[in-house]
């Protein structure tokens, strides 16, 4: 517990995060960085960027609701303190991705309508499954749903987006890299805290595994929606390699992108669930 205490303390968070990788950033990016003209000047690309950023806002709003809701459900003070830092991280993620919507030209008064219009219904369902557990004060299921499933997904999606945007949009890639560093800490907490609780409460396993299966179903359906239909190609395709787990994102088809993303996330789930003593449950294939 001593290790756990210092590794996930507020002091450590201050040193690593606000005084570490976030120092001198403005909304998570460099002070002089902007969205590229190529995106702002092209209606199709701008709309595609708004739509994909809305999904990030929806996911982060769910993470904010879950991490703050879990503070009162947590059985011990080190976990409550960590979740308080995570709550601020998630609120920051909501803020930086909302700020990106404004940078892309969404008017402040139109924010909620824009989110409503573009939010993927499957992603909304994914969030509802998790928030029901949190609402019931179920700490064990809530942490698995949030820190293993939601964040295992977010982490991988952010890494894919960061790789794809490094060359095309360094401003967005930098916002993502700070977020990825936060998510890495959150996922680590989930694994470290929850393993012993799962061992103490084996009777909870079936319910948690069912939640994981449902969340995975809606996640894969969200990915399928995101990569179906016409894809907007960047005006200037990246010239360098954008390698993501063996797939070059600069030349990959939408099907190849969906496959590498799904396979990477599911691989993460299996590894992490296994470490905490749960068995990954495959969902039915989305229609
Ligand atoms: Fe987050
Ligand atoms: Fe997170």
Short mmCIF file of C-alpha atoms and ligand atoms in Angstrom, two decimals:
data_model
loop_
_atom_site.label_atom_id
_atom_site.label_comp_id
_atom_site.label_asym_id
_atom_site.label_seq_id
_atom_site.Cartn_x
_atom_site.Cartn_y
_atom_site.Cartn_z
CA UNK A 1 0.00 0.00 0.00
CA UNK A 2 2.94 2.38 0.69
CA UNK A 3 3.98 2.21 -2.94
CA UNK A 4 0.41 2.66 -4.08
CA UNK A 5 0.07 5.69 -1.80
CA UNK A 6 2.99 7.57 -3.30
CA UNK A 7 2.51 6.39 -6.87
CA UNK A 8 -1.06 7.70 -7.02
CA UNK A 9 -0.78 10.63 -4.60
CA UNK A 10 -1.84 14.18 -5.39
CA UNK A 11 1.78 15.25 -4.80
CA UNK A 12 2.97 12.87 -7.52
CA UNK A 13 0.21 14.10 -9.84
CA UNK A 14 1.29 17.72 -9.38
CA UNK A 15 4.90 16.89 -10.18
CA UNK A 16 4.15 14.69 -13.19
CA UNK A 17 1.26 16.52 -14.76
CA UNK A 18 0.77 20.29 -14.16
CA UNK A 19 4.47 20.81 -13.32
CA UNK A 20 5.59 18.16 -15.81
CA UNK A 21 4.28 17.46 -19.27
CA UNK A 22 1.53 20.10 -19.15
CA UNK A 23 3.85 22.93 -18.16
CA UNK A 24 3.70 25.81 -20.66
CA UNK A 25 0.82 24.32 -22.60
CA UNK A 26 -2.36 26.22 -23.51
CA UNK A 27 -5.41 23.97 -23.77
CA UNK A 28 -2.92 21.10 -24.04
CA UNK A 29 -1.03 22.45 -27.08
CA UNK A 30 1.89 24.81 -27.64
CA UNK A 31 0.97 28.51 -27.09
CA UNK A 32 1.48 29.37 -30.80
CA UNK A 33 -0.06 26.28 -32.38
CA UNK A 34 -3.25 26.45 -34.46
CA UNK A 35 -5.46 24.19 -36.54
CA UNK A 36 -4.00 23.98 -40.07
CA UNK A 37 -5.54 26.24 -42.75
CA UNK A 38 -6.04 23.15 -44.92
CA UNK A 39 -8.70 21.93 -42.46
CA UNK A 40 -10.26 25.31 -41.63
CA UNK A 41 -10.64 26.30 -45.31
CA UNK A 42 -12.21 23.05 -46.50
CA UNK A 43 -15.84 22.57 -45.39
CA UNK A 44 -15.78 18.79 -45.78
CA UNK A 45 -12.61 18.37 -43.75
CA UNK A 46 -13.73 20.82 -41.12
CA UNK A 47 -17.07 19.01 -40.69
CA UNK A 48 -15.30 15.65 -40.44
CA UNK A 49 -12.95 17.07 -37.78
CA UNK A 50 -15.92 18.50 -35.83
CA UNK A 51 -17.75 15.19 -35.99
CA UNK A 52 -14.79 13.12 -34.78
CA UNK A 53 -13.97 15.64 -32.03
CA UNK A 54 -17.57 15.45 -30.77
CA UNK A 55 -17.02 11.71 -30.11
CA UNK A 56 -13.98 12.62 -27.97
CA UNK A 57 -16.07 15.15 -26.02
CA UNK A 58 -18.82 12.54 -25.48
CA UNK A 59 -16.28 9.96 -24.25
CA UNK A 60 -14.57 12.44 -21.94
CA UNK A 61 -17.87 13.71 -20.51
CA UNK A 62 -18.64 10.11 -19.61
CA UNK A 63 -15.18 9.71 -18.04
CA UNK A 64 -15.74 12.88 -16.01
CA UNK A 65 -19.12 11.66 -14.75
CA UNK A 66 -17.69 8.20 -13.96
CA UNK A 67 -14.48 9.26 -12.18
CA UNK A 68 -16.26 11.91 -10.09
CA UNK A 69 -19.11 9.51 -9.28
CA UNK A 70 -16.66 6.84 -8.16
CA UNK A 71 -15.02 9.09 -5.54
CA UNK A 72 -17.88 8.57 -3.09
CA UNK A 73 -18.13 4.88 -3.91
CA UNK A 74 -14.40 4.22 -3.28
CA UNK A 75 -13.73 2.18 -0.13
CA UNK A 76 -10.44 3.86 0.84
CA UNK A 77 -8.86 7.32 0.92
CA UNK A 78 -5.90 6.71 -1.43
CA UNK A 79 -8.41 5.70 -4.12
CA UNK A 80 -10.61 8.72 -3.39
CA UNK A 81 -7.61 11.03 -3.71
CA UNK A 82 -6.46 9.45 -6.94
CA UNK A 83 -9.98 9.68 -8.37
CA UNK A 84 -10.05 13.37 -7.41
CA UNK A 85 -6.95 13.91 -9.60
CA UNK A 86 -8.50 11.81 -12.33
CA UNK A 87 -11.68 13.89 -12.14
CA UNK A 88 -9.64 17.02 -12.84
CA UNK A 89 -7.80 15.25 -15.69
CA UNK A 90 -11.11 14.23 -17.27
CA UNK A 91 -12.56 17.73 -16.85
CA UNK A 92 -9.44 19.01 -18.61
CA UNK A 93 -9.95 16.52 -21.45
CA UNK A 94 -13.55 17.70 -21.84
CA UNK A 95 -12.23 21.27 -21.92
CA UNK A 96 -9.41 20.77 -24.46
CA UNK A 97 -11.58 18.81 -26.90
CA UNK A 98 -14.43 21.33 -26.49
CA UNK A 99 -11.87 24.06 -27.17
CA UNK A 100 -10.92 22.23 -30.37
CA UNK A 101 -14.56 22.44 -31.48
CA UNK A 102 -14.39 26.22 -30.95
CA UNK A 103 -11.04 26.33 -32.82
CA UNK A 104 -12.78 24.54 -35.71
CA UNK A 105 -15.41 27.29 -35.81
CA UNK A 106 -18.25 25.93 -33.66
CA UNK A 107 -19.98 28.91 -31.99
CA UNK A 108 -20.20 28.75 -28.20
CA UNK A 109 -23.99 29.01 -28.33
CA UNK A 110 -24.15 26.05 -30.74
CA UNK A 111 -21.99 23.71 -28.65
CA UNK A 112 -24.71 21.50 -27.17
CA UNK A 113 -26.64 21.29 -30.46
CA UNK A 114 -23.43 20.32 -32.26
CA UNK A 115 -22.68 17.60 -29.71
CA UNK A 116 -26.26 16.27 -29.94
CA UNK A 117 -26.21 16.31 -33.71
CA UNK A 118 -22.93 14.40 -34.11
CA UNK A 119 -22.81 12.12 -31.04
CA UNK A 120 -22.72 8.51 -32.19
CA UNK A 121 -25.76 6.70 -30.66
CA UNK A 122 -23.68 3.58 -30.00
CA UNK A 123 -21.12 5.61 -28.08
CA UNK A 124 -23.96 7.14 -26.04
CA UNK A 125 -25.16 3.60 -25.19
CA UNK A 126 -21.61 2.59 -24.26
CA UNK A 127 -21.54 5.49 -21.78
CA UNK A 128 -24.97 4.60 -20.36
CA UNK A 129 -23.89 1.03 -19.51
CA UNK A 130 -20.97 2.36 -17.48
CA UNK A 131 -22.83 5.24 -15.82
CA UNK A 132 -25.55 2.90 -14.60
CA UNK A 133 -22.95 0.99 -12.54
CA UNK A 134 -21.48 4.23 -11.26
CA UNK A 135 -24.96 5.54 -10.40
CA UNK A 136 -25.54 2.41 -8.29
CA UNK A 137 -22.35 3.10 -6.35
CA UNK A 138 -20.75 -0.09 -7.67
CA UNK A 139 -17.05 0.68 -7.25
CA UNK A 140 -15.70 -2.58 -8.60
CA UNK A 141 -17.77 -2.61 -11.81
CA UNK A 142 -17.32 1.15 -12.19
CA UNK A 143 -13.53 0.99 -12.08
CA UNK A 144 -13.40 -1.93 -14.51
CA UNK A 145 -15.80 -0.12 -16.87
CA UNK A 146 -14.02 3.21 -16.59
CA UNK A 147 -10.31 2.48 -16.03
CA UNK A 148 -10.02 -0.71 -18.06
CA UNK A 149 -12.73 -0.63 -20.76
CA UNK A 150 -13.41 3.07 -21.45
CA UNK A 151 -9.79 4.10 -20.98
CA UNK A 152 -8.34 1.10 -22.78
CA UNK A 153 -10.46 2.23 -25.72
CA UNK A 154 -9.71 5.97 -25.35
CA UNK A 155 -5.99 5.38 -24.98
CA UNK A 156 -5.82 3.38 -28.22
CA UNK A 157 -8.06 5.76 -30.19
CA UNK A 158 -5.94 8.72 -29.03
CA UNK A 159 -2.74 6.92 -30.03
CA UNK A 160 -4.15 6.21 -33.48
CA UNK A 161 -5.24 9.84 -33.88
CA UNK A 162 -1.89 11.10 -32.62
CA UNK A 163 0.00 8.93 -35.11
CA UNK A 164 -2.30 10.01 -37.96
CA UNK A 165 -2.00 13.72 -37.06
CA UNK A 166 1.69 14.07 -36.18
CA UNK A 167 2.54 15.42 -39.61
CA UNK A 168 -0.80 16.90 -40.71
CA UNK A 169 -1.85 18.64 -37.51
CA UNK A 170 0.87 18.97 -34.84
CA UNK A 171 -1.42 21.17 -32.73
CA UNK A 172 -4.00 18.40 -32.38
CA UNK A 173 -1.29 15.74 -31.99
CA UNK A 174 0.19 17.67 -29.04
CA UNK A 175 -3.22 18.00 -27.36
CA UNK A 176 -3.55 14.24 -27.72
CA UNK A 177 -0.11 13.40 -26.33
CA UNK A 178 -0.83 15.10 -22.97
CA UNK A 179 -4.16 13.32 -22.84
CA UNK A 180 -2.50 9.97 -23.59
CA UNK A 181 -0.07 10.52 -20.69
CA UNK A 182 -3.05 11.10 -18.37
CA UNK A 183 -4.89 8.03 -19.65
CA UNK A 184 -1.80 5.88 -19.11
CA UNK A 185 -1.88 6.84 -15.42
CA UNK A 186 -5.62 6.14 -15.15
CA UNK A 187 -5.34 2.69 -16.72
CA UNK A 188 -2.44 1.87 -14.37
CA UNK A 189 -4.55 2.79 -11.34
CA UNK A 190 -7.40 0.56 -12.52
CA UNK A 191 -5.14 -2.44 -12.84
CA UNK A 192 -3.29 -1.86 -9.57
CA UNK A 193 -6.30 -1.12 -7.41
CA UNK A 194 -8.83 -3.57 -8.71
CA UNK A 195 -6.98 -6.90 -8.88
CA UNK A 196 -7.15 -7.51 -5.14
CA UNK A 197 -10.82 -6.45 -4.96
CA UNK A 198 -11.76 -8.91 -7.71
CA UNK A 199 -10.04 -11.67 -5.73
CA UNK A 200 -11.99 -10.67 -2.60
CA UNK A 201 -15.31 -10.61 -4.47
CA UNK A 202 -15.32 -13.47 -6.99
CA UNK A 203 -19.15 -13.46 -6.86
CA UNK A 204 -19.10 -10.13 -8.75
CA UNK A 205 -17.27 -11.57 -11.76
CA UNK A 206 -20.25 -12.59 -13.96
CA UNK A 207 -21.92 -9.18 -13.63
CA UNK A 208 -18.70 -7.31 -14.44
CA UNK A 209 -17.91 -9.57 -17.38
CA UNK A 210 -21.40 -8.95 -18.73
CA UNK A 211 -20.88 -5.20 -18.48
CA UNK A 212 -17.57 -5.55 -20.33
CA UNK A 213 -19.28 -7.56 -23.05
CA UNK A 214 -22.03 -4.95 -23.49
CA UNK A 215 -19.58 -2.04 -23.53
CA UNK A 216 -17.40 -3.88 -26.06
CA UNK A 217 -20.43 -4.46 -28.28
CA UNK A 218 -21.28 -0.74 -28.40
CA UNK A 219 -17.63 0.20 -28.85
CA UNK A 220 -17.21 -2.05 -31.91
CA UNK A 221 -20.50 -0.72 -33.32
CA UNK A 222 -19.15 2.83 -32.86
CA UNK A 223 -15.94 1.93 -34.71
CA UNK A 224 -17.97 0.30 -37.51
CA UNK A 225 -20.03 3.51 -37.87
CA UNK A 226 -16.91 5.69 -37.84
CA UNK A 227 -15.22 3.81 -40.67
CA UNK A 228 -18.27 3.20 -42.86
CA UNK A 229 -19.62 5.64 -45.45
CA UNK A 230 -17.55 8.17 -47.36
CA UNK A 231 -14.23 8.99 -45.72
CA UNK A 232 -12.77 12.47 -46.00
CA UNK A 233 -9.24 12.39 -47.31
CA UNK A 234 -6.78 15.09 -46.20
CA UNK A 235 -5.94 17.66 -48.90
CA UNK A 236 -2.28 16.74 -48.65
CA UNK A 237 -1.87 13.10 -47.67
CA UNK A 238 1.01 12.55 -45.25
CA UNK A 239 4.21 11.62 -47.01
CA UNK A 240 6.01 9.87 -44.14
CA UNK A 241 5.21 6.56 -42.53
CA UNK A 242 2.47 6.74 -39.92
CA UNK A 243 2.90 3.29 -38.45
CA UNK A 244 0.26 2.11 -35.99
CA UNK A 245 0.75 -1.49 -34.83
CA UNK A 246 2.06 -2.53 -38.23
CA UNK A 247 -0.47 -0.60 -40.37
CA UNK A 248 0.62 2.49 -42.30
CA UNK A 249 -2.21 4.95 -41.56
CA UNK A 250 -1.14 7.16 -44.48
CA UNK A 251 -2.11 4.48 -47.01
CA UNK A 252 -4.55 2.21 -45.11
CA UNK A 253 -8.15 1.73 -46.31
CA UNK A 254 -11.01 2.46 -43.86
CA UNK A 255 -11.45 -1.32 -43.42
CA UNK A 256 -7.77 -1.72 -42.54
CA UNK A 257 -7.99 1.17 -40.08
CA UNK A 258 -11.07 -0.28 -38.38
CA UNK A 259 -9.40 -3.70 -38.18
CA UNK A 260 -6.16 -2.46 -36.64
CA UNK A 261 -8.03 -0.25 -34.16
CA UNK A 262 -10.46 -2.99 -33.05
CA UNK A 263 -7.74 -5.63 -32.81
CA UNK A 264 -5.47 -3.36 -30.79
CA UNK A 265 -8.21 -2.36 -28.33
CA UNK A 266 -9.43 -5.93 -27.87
CA UNK A 267 -5.84 -7.07 -27.31
CA UNK A 268 -5.50 -4.39 -24.61
CA UNK A 269 -8.74 -5.51 -22.94
CA UNK A 270 -7.66 -9.16 -22.88
CA UNK A 271 -4.25 -8.40 -21.38
CA UNK A 272 -5.54 -6.01 -18.74
CA UNK A 273 -8.61 -8.05 -17.74
CA UNK A 274 -6.40 -11.09 -17.42
CA UNK A 275 -4.06 -9.19 -15.07
CA UNK A 276 -6.96 -8.38 -12.73
CA UNK A 277 -8.37 -11.92 -12.84
CA UNK A 278 -11.28 -11.44 -15.26
CA UNK A 279 -11.89 -13.25 -18.50
CA UNK A 280 -12.56 -11.23 -21.66
CA UNK A 281 -16.04 -11.89 -23.09
CA UNK A 282 -16.54 -11.54 -26.86
CA UNK A 283 -19.71 -9.66 -27.75
CA UNK A 284 -22.03 -10.73 -30.58
CA UNK A 285 -20.91 -9.23 -33.91
CA UNK A 286 -22.72 -5.88 -34.50
CA UNK A 287 -25.37 -6.08 -37.24
FE1 LIG B 1 -9.92 11.24 -20.41
FE1 LIG B 2 -8.94 9.01 -18.24
#
